[in-house]
Tab-separated table of C-alpha atoms in Angstrom:
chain	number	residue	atom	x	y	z
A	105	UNK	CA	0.000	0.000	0.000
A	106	UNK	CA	1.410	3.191	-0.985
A	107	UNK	CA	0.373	6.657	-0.061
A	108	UNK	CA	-0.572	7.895	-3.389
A	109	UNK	CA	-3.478	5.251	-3.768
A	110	UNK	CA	-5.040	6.405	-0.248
A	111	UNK	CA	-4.736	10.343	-1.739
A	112	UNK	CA	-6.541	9.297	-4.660
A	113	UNK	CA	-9.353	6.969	-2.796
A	114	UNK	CA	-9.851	10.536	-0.734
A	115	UNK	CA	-10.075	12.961	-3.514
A	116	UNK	CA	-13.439	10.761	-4.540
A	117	UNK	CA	-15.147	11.779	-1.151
A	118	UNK	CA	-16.697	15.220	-0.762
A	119	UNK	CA	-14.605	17.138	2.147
A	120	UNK	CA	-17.096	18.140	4.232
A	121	UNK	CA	-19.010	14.240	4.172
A	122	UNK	CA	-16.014	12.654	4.938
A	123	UNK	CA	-14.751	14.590	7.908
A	124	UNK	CA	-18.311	14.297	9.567
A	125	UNK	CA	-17.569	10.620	9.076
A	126	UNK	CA	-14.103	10.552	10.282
A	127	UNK	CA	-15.246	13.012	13.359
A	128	UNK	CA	-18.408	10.373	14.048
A	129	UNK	CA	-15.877	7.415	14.474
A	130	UNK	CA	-13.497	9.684	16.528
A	131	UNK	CA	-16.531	10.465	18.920
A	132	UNK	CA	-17.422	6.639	18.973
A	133	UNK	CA	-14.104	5.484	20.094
A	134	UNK	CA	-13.890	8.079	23.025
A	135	UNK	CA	-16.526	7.667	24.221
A	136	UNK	CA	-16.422	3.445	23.949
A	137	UNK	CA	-13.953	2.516	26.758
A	138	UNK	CA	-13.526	-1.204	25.885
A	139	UNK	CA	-12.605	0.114	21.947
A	140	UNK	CA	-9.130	-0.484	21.279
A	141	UNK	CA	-8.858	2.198	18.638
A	142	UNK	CA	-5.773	3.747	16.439
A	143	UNK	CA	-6.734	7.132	16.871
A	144	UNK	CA	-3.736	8.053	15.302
A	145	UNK	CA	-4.873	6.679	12.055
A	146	UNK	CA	-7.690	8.690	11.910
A	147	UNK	CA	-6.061	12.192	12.790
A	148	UNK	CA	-3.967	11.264	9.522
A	149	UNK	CA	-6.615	10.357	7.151
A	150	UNK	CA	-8.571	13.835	8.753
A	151	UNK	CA	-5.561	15.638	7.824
A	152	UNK	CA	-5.198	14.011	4.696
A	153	UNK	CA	-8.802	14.907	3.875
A	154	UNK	CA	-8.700	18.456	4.865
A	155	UNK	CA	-5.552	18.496	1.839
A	156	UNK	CA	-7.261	16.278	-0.885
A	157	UNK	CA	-10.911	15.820	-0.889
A	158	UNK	CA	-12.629	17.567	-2.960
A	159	UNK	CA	-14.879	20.556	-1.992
A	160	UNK	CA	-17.808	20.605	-4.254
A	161	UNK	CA	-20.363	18.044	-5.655
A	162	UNK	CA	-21.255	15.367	-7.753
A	163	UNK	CA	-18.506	13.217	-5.682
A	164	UNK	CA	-18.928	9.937	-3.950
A	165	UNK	CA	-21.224	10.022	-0.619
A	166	UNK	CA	-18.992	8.320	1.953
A	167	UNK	CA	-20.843	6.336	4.210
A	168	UNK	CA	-19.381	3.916	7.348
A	169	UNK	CA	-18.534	1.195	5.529
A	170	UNK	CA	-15.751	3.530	3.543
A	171	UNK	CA	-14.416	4.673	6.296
A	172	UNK	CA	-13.772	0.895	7.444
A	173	UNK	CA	-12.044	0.561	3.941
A	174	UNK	CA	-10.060	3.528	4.527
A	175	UNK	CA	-8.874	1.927	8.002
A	176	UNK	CA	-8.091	-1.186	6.147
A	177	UNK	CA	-6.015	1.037	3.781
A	178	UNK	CA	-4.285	2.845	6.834
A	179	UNK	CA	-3.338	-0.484	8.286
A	180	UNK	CA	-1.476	-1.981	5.464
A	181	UNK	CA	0.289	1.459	5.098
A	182	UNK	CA	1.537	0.787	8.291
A	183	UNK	CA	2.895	-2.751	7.224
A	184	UNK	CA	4.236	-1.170	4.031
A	185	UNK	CA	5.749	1.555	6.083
A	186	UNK	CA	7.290	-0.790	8.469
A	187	UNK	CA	9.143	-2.651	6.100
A	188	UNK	CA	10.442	-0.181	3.960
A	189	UNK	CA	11.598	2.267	6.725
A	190	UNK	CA	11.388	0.960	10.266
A	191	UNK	CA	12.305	-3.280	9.882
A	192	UNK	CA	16.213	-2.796	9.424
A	193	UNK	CA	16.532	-0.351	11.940
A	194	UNK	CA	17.948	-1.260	15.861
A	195	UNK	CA	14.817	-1.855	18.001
A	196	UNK	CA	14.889	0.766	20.209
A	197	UNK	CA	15.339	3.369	17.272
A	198	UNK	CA	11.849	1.670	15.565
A	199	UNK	CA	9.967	2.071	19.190
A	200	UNK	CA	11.435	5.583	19.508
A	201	UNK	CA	9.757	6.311	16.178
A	202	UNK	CA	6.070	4.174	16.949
A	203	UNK	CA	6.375	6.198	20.297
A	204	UNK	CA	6.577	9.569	18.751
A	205	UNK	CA	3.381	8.615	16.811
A	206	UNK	CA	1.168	7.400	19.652
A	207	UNK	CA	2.507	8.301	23.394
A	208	UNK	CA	1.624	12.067	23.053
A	209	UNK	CA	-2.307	10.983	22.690
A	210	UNK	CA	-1.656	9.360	25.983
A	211	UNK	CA	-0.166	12.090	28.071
A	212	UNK	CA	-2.548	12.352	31.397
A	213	UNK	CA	-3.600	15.193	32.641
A	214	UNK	CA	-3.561	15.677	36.782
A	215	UNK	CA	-4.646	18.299	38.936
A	216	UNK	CA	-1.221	19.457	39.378
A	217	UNK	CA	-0.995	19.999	35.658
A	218	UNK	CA	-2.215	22.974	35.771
A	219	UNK	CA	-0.340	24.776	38.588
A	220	UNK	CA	2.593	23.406	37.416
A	221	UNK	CA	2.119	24.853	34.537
A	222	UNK	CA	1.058	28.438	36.238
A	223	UNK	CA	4.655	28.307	38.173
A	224	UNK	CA	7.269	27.647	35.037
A	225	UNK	CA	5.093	30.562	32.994
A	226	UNK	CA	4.579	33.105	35.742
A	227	UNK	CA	5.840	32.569	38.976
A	228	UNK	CA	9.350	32.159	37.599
A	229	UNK	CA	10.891	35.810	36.531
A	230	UNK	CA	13.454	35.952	33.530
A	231	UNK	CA	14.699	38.461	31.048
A	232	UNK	CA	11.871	36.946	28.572
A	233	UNK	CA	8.652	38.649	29.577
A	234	UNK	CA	6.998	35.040	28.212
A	235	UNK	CA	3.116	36.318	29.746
A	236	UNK	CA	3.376	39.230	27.591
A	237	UNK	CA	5.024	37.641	24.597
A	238	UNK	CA	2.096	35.105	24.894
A	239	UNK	CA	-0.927	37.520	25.278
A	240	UNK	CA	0.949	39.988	22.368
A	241	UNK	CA	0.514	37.039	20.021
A	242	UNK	CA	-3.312	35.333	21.517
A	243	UNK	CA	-4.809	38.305	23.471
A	244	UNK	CA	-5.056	36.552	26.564
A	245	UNK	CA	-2.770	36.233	29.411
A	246	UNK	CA	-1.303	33.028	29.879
A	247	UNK	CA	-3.572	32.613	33.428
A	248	UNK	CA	-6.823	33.478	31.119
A	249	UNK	CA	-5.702	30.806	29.101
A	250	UNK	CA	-4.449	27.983	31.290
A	251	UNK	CA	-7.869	29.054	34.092
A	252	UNK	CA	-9.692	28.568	30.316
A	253	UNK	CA	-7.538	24.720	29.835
A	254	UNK	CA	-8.911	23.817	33.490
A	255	UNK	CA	-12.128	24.778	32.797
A	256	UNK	CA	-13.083	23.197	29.463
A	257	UNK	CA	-11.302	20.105	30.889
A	258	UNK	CA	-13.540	19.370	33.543
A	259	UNK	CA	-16.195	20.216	31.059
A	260	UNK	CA	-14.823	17.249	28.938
A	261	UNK	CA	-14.149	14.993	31.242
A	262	UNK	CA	-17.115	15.274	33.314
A	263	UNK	CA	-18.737	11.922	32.521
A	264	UNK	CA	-15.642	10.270	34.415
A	265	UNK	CA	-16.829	11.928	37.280
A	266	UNK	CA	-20.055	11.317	37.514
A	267	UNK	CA	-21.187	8.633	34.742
A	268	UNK	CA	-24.024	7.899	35.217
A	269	UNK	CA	-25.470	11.391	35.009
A	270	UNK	CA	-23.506	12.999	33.235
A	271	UNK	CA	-22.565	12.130	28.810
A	272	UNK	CA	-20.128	13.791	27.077
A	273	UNK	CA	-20.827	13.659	23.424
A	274	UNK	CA	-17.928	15.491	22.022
A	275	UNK	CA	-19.674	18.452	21.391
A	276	UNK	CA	-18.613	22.137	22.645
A	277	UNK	CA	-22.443	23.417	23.384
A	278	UNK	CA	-23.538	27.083	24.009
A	279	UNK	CA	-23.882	25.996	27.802
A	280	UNK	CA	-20.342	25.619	28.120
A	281	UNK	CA	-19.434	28.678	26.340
A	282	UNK	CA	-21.776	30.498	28.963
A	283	UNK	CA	-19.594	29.183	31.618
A	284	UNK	CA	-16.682	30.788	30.350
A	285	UNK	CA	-18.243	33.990	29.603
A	286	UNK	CA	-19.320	33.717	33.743
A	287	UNK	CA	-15.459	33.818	34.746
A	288	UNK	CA	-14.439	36.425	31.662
A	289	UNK	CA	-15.351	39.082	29.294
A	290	UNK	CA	-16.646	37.809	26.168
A	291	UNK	CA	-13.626	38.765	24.479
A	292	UNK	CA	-11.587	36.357	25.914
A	293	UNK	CA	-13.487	33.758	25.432
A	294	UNK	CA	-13.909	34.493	21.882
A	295	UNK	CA	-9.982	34.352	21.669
A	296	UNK	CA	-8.999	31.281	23.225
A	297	UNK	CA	-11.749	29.442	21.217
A	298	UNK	CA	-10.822	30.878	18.076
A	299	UNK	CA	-7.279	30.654	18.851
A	300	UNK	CA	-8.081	26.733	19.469
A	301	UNK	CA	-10.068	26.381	16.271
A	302	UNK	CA	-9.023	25.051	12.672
A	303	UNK	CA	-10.113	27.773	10.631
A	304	UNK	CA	-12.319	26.033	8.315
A	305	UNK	CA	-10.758	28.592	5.203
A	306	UNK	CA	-7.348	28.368	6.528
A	307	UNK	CA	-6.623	25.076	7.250
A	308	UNK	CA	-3.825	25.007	4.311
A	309	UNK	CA	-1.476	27.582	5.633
A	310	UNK	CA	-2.774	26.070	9.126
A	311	UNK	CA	-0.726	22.473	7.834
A	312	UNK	CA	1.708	23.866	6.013
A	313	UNK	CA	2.913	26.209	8.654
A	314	UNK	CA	3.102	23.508	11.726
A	315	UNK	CA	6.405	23.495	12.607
A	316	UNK	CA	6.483	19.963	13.613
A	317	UNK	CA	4.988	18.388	10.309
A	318	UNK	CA	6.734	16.002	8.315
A	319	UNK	CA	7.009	17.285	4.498
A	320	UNK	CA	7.419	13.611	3.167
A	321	UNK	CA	4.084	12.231	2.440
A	322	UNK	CA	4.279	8.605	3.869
A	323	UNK	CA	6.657	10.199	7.154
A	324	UNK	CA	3.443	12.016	7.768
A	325	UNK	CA	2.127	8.552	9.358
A	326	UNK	CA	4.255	9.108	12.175
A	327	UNK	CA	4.208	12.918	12.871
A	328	UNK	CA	2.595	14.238	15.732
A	329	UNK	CA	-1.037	15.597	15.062
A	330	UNK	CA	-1.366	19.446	13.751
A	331	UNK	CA	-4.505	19.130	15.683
A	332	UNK	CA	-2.534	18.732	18.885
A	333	UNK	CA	-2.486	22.912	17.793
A	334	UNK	CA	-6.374	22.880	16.613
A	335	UNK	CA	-8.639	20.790	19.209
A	336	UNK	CA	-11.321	22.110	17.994
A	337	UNK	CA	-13.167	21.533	14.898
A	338	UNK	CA	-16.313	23.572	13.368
A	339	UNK	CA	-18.550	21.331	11.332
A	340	UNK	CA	-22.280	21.580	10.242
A	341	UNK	CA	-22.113	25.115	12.352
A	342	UNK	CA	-21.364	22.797	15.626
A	343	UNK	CA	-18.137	23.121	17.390
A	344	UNK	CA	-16.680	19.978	18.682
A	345	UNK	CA	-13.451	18.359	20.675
A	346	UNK	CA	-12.183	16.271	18.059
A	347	UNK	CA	-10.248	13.938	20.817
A	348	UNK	CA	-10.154	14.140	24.286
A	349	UNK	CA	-6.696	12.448	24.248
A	350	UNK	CA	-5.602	15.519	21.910
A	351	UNK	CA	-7.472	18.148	24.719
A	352	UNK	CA	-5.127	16.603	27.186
A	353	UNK	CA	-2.089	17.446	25.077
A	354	UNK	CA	-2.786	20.381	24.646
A	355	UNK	CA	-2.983	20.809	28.652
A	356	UNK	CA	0.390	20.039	29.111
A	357	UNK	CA	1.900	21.494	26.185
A	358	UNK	CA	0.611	24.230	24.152
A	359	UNK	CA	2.089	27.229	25.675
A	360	UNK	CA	5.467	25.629	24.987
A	361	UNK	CA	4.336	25.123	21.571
A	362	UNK	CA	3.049	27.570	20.615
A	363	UNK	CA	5.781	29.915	21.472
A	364	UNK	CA	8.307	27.945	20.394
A	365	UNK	CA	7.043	28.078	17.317
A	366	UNK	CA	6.016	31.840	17.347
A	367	UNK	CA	8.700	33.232	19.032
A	368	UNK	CA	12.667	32.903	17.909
A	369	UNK	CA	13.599	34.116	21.326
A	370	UNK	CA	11.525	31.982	23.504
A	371	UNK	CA	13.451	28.599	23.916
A	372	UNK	CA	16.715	30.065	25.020
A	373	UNK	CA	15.341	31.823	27.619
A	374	UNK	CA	12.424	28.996	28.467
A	375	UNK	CA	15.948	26.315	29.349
A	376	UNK	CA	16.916	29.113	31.935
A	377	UNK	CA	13.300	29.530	32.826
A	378	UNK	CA	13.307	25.039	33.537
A	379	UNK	CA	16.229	25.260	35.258
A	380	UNK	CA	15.294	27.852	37.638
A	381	UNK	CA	11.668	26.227	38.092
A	382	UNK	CA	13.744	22.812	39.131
A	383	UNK	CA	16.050	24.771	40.985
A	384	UNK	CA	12.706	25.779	43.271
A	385	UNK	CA	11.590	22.383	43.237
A	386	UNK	CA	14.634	20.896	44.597
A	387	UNK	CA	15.049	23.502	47.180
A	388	UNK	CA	11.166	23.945	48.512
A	389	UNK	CA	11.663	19.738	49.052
A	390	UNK	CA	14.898	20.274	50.879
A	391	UNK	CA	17.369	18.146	48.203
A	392	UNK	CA	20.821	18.887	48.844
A	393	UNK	CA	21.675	19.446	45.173
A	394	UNK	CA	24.782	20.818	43.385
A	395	UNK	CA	24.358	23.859	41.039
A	396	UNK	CA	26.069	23.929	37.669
A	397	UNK	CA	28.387	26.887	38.544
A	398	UNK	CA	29.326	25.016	41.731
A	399	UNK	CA	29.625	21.822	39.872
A	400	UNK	CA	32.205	23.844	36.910
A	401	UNK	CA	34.318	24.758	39.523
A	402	UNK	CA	34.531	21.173	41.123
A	403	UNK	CA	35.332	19.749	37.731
A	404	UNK	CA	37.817	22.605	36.959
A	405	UNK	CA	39.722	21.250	40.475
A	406	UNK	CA	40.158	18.376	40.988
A	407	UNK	CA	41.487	17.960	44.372
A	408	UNK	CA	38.507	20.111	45.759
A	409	UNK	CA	37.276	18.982	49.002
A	410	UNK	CA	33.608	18.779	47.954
A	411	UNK	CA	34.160	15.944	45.667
């Protein structure tokens, strides 16, 4: 199975059809706990279709039973890709490159996610003003938008805490965005959705600006998601999550993200930023720990008594 012939099999769908389709299944499989699903595969063929189906009618109508094809077609991709790119490789180098496809969908989300991420973005002082660098770019302040994160991801993952009242079905509904609007002007609101949205006439520049996309067609298979950017999806004038798994991702690691890919400055300055936020860590536990000045001028003599 080649790339090329799972292109083609998508350009005879109608865009819009087929992502409802793809979305459905995507829905399905989160919200079916005992479905061992490769969520992954579907993100690509999504992204694929966003590229290559065609926009206007008289196309083909897909229906569920082509999207079952199209996973059929996805899986013996995989075998062809294995073969021809991962088989002669050490194992640990073929894991690292499986893992880079699949373990960012399973990053969890605690309740410590969130302050953590509160303390390395604006407890921590630096040279890099990274709040306003961040609001400059998205209009909100990085505690609108993580207090925003928290928010929308109870909202998500409500039916885990109380199941048997409460169902989740993927949607984003007006309710919701009335909660927001309770803890913040409009305005904000407005921005961290849209910010969070795949702009239905911009989702070209959208892919082809992702700085961690793969240019090579069939090394797409393994890149990390460009929704892991876009969560959110508007379809048939509904806005939806299009995984929960991709949500949680985006909990842990958007700010760094997105600023590493907006900002030329920011990762210099975010490594002194980390090292300053472990440095608190280590010191609010009480670790005895060595710093790296005090540790260059151990190595730089040797008979030092703190060896």
């Amino acid at each position: 199975m080649e790339f090329s012939y799972i292109r083609n099999k998508i350009r005879c769908y109608k865009k819009d059809l087929l992502l409802k389709i793809l979305y459905e299944q995507l829905r399905y499989a989160q919200l079916n706990k005992t479905l061992t699903f490769p969520v992954w595969d579907v993100l690509t063929l999504a992204k694929w279709t966003y590229l290559y189906a065609e926009e206007k009618c008289p196309y083909k109508t897909p229906h569920k039973e082509d999207f079952v094809i199209l996973m059929d077609y996805m899986k013996e991709l995989n075998g062809t890709l294995y073969v021809r790119y991962l088989k002669g490789l050490p194992m640990r180098d073929s894991l690292f490159v499986i893992g880079y496809q699949q373990f960012y969908l399973q990053k969890y989300v605690y309740t410590d996610t969130f302050h953590r991420q509160l303390a390395l973005y604006t407890t921590i002082t630096s040279k890099h003003n990274t709040s306003d660098k961040f609001k400059q770019l998205t209009r909100l302040t990085i505690e609108d938008f993580i207090l925003f994160n928290l928010v929308m991801w109870l909202y998500i993952n409500s039916n885990k805490i109380d199941p048997k009242n409460i169902f989740f079905d993927g949607f984003i509904w007006e309710d919701m965005i009335d909660i927001l609007c309770q803890i913040a002007i409009k305005e904000k609101v407005l921005s961290y959705i849209n910010l969070l949205t795949l702009n239905p006439s911009g989702y070209t520049d959208h892919i082809n600006n992702y700085k961690r996309g793969i240019k090579d067609n069939d090394l797409q298979y393994y890149e990390v998601s460009f929704f892991t950017m876009y969560p959110f999806q508007f379809l048939d004038n509904k806005l939806q999550v299009i995984h929960r798994n991709v949500f949680d991702y985006v909990c842990n690691y958007y700010i760094y993200d997105f600023l590493k890919a907006n900002d030329p400055s920011f990762t210099e300055h975010f490594g002194r930023r980390m090292e300053k936020y472990v440095e608190l860590g280590l010191t609010e536990a009480k670790c005895q720990y060595i710093s790296e000045n005090d540790l260059r001028k151990i190595v730089s003599n040797p008979n030092s008594e703190n060896i």
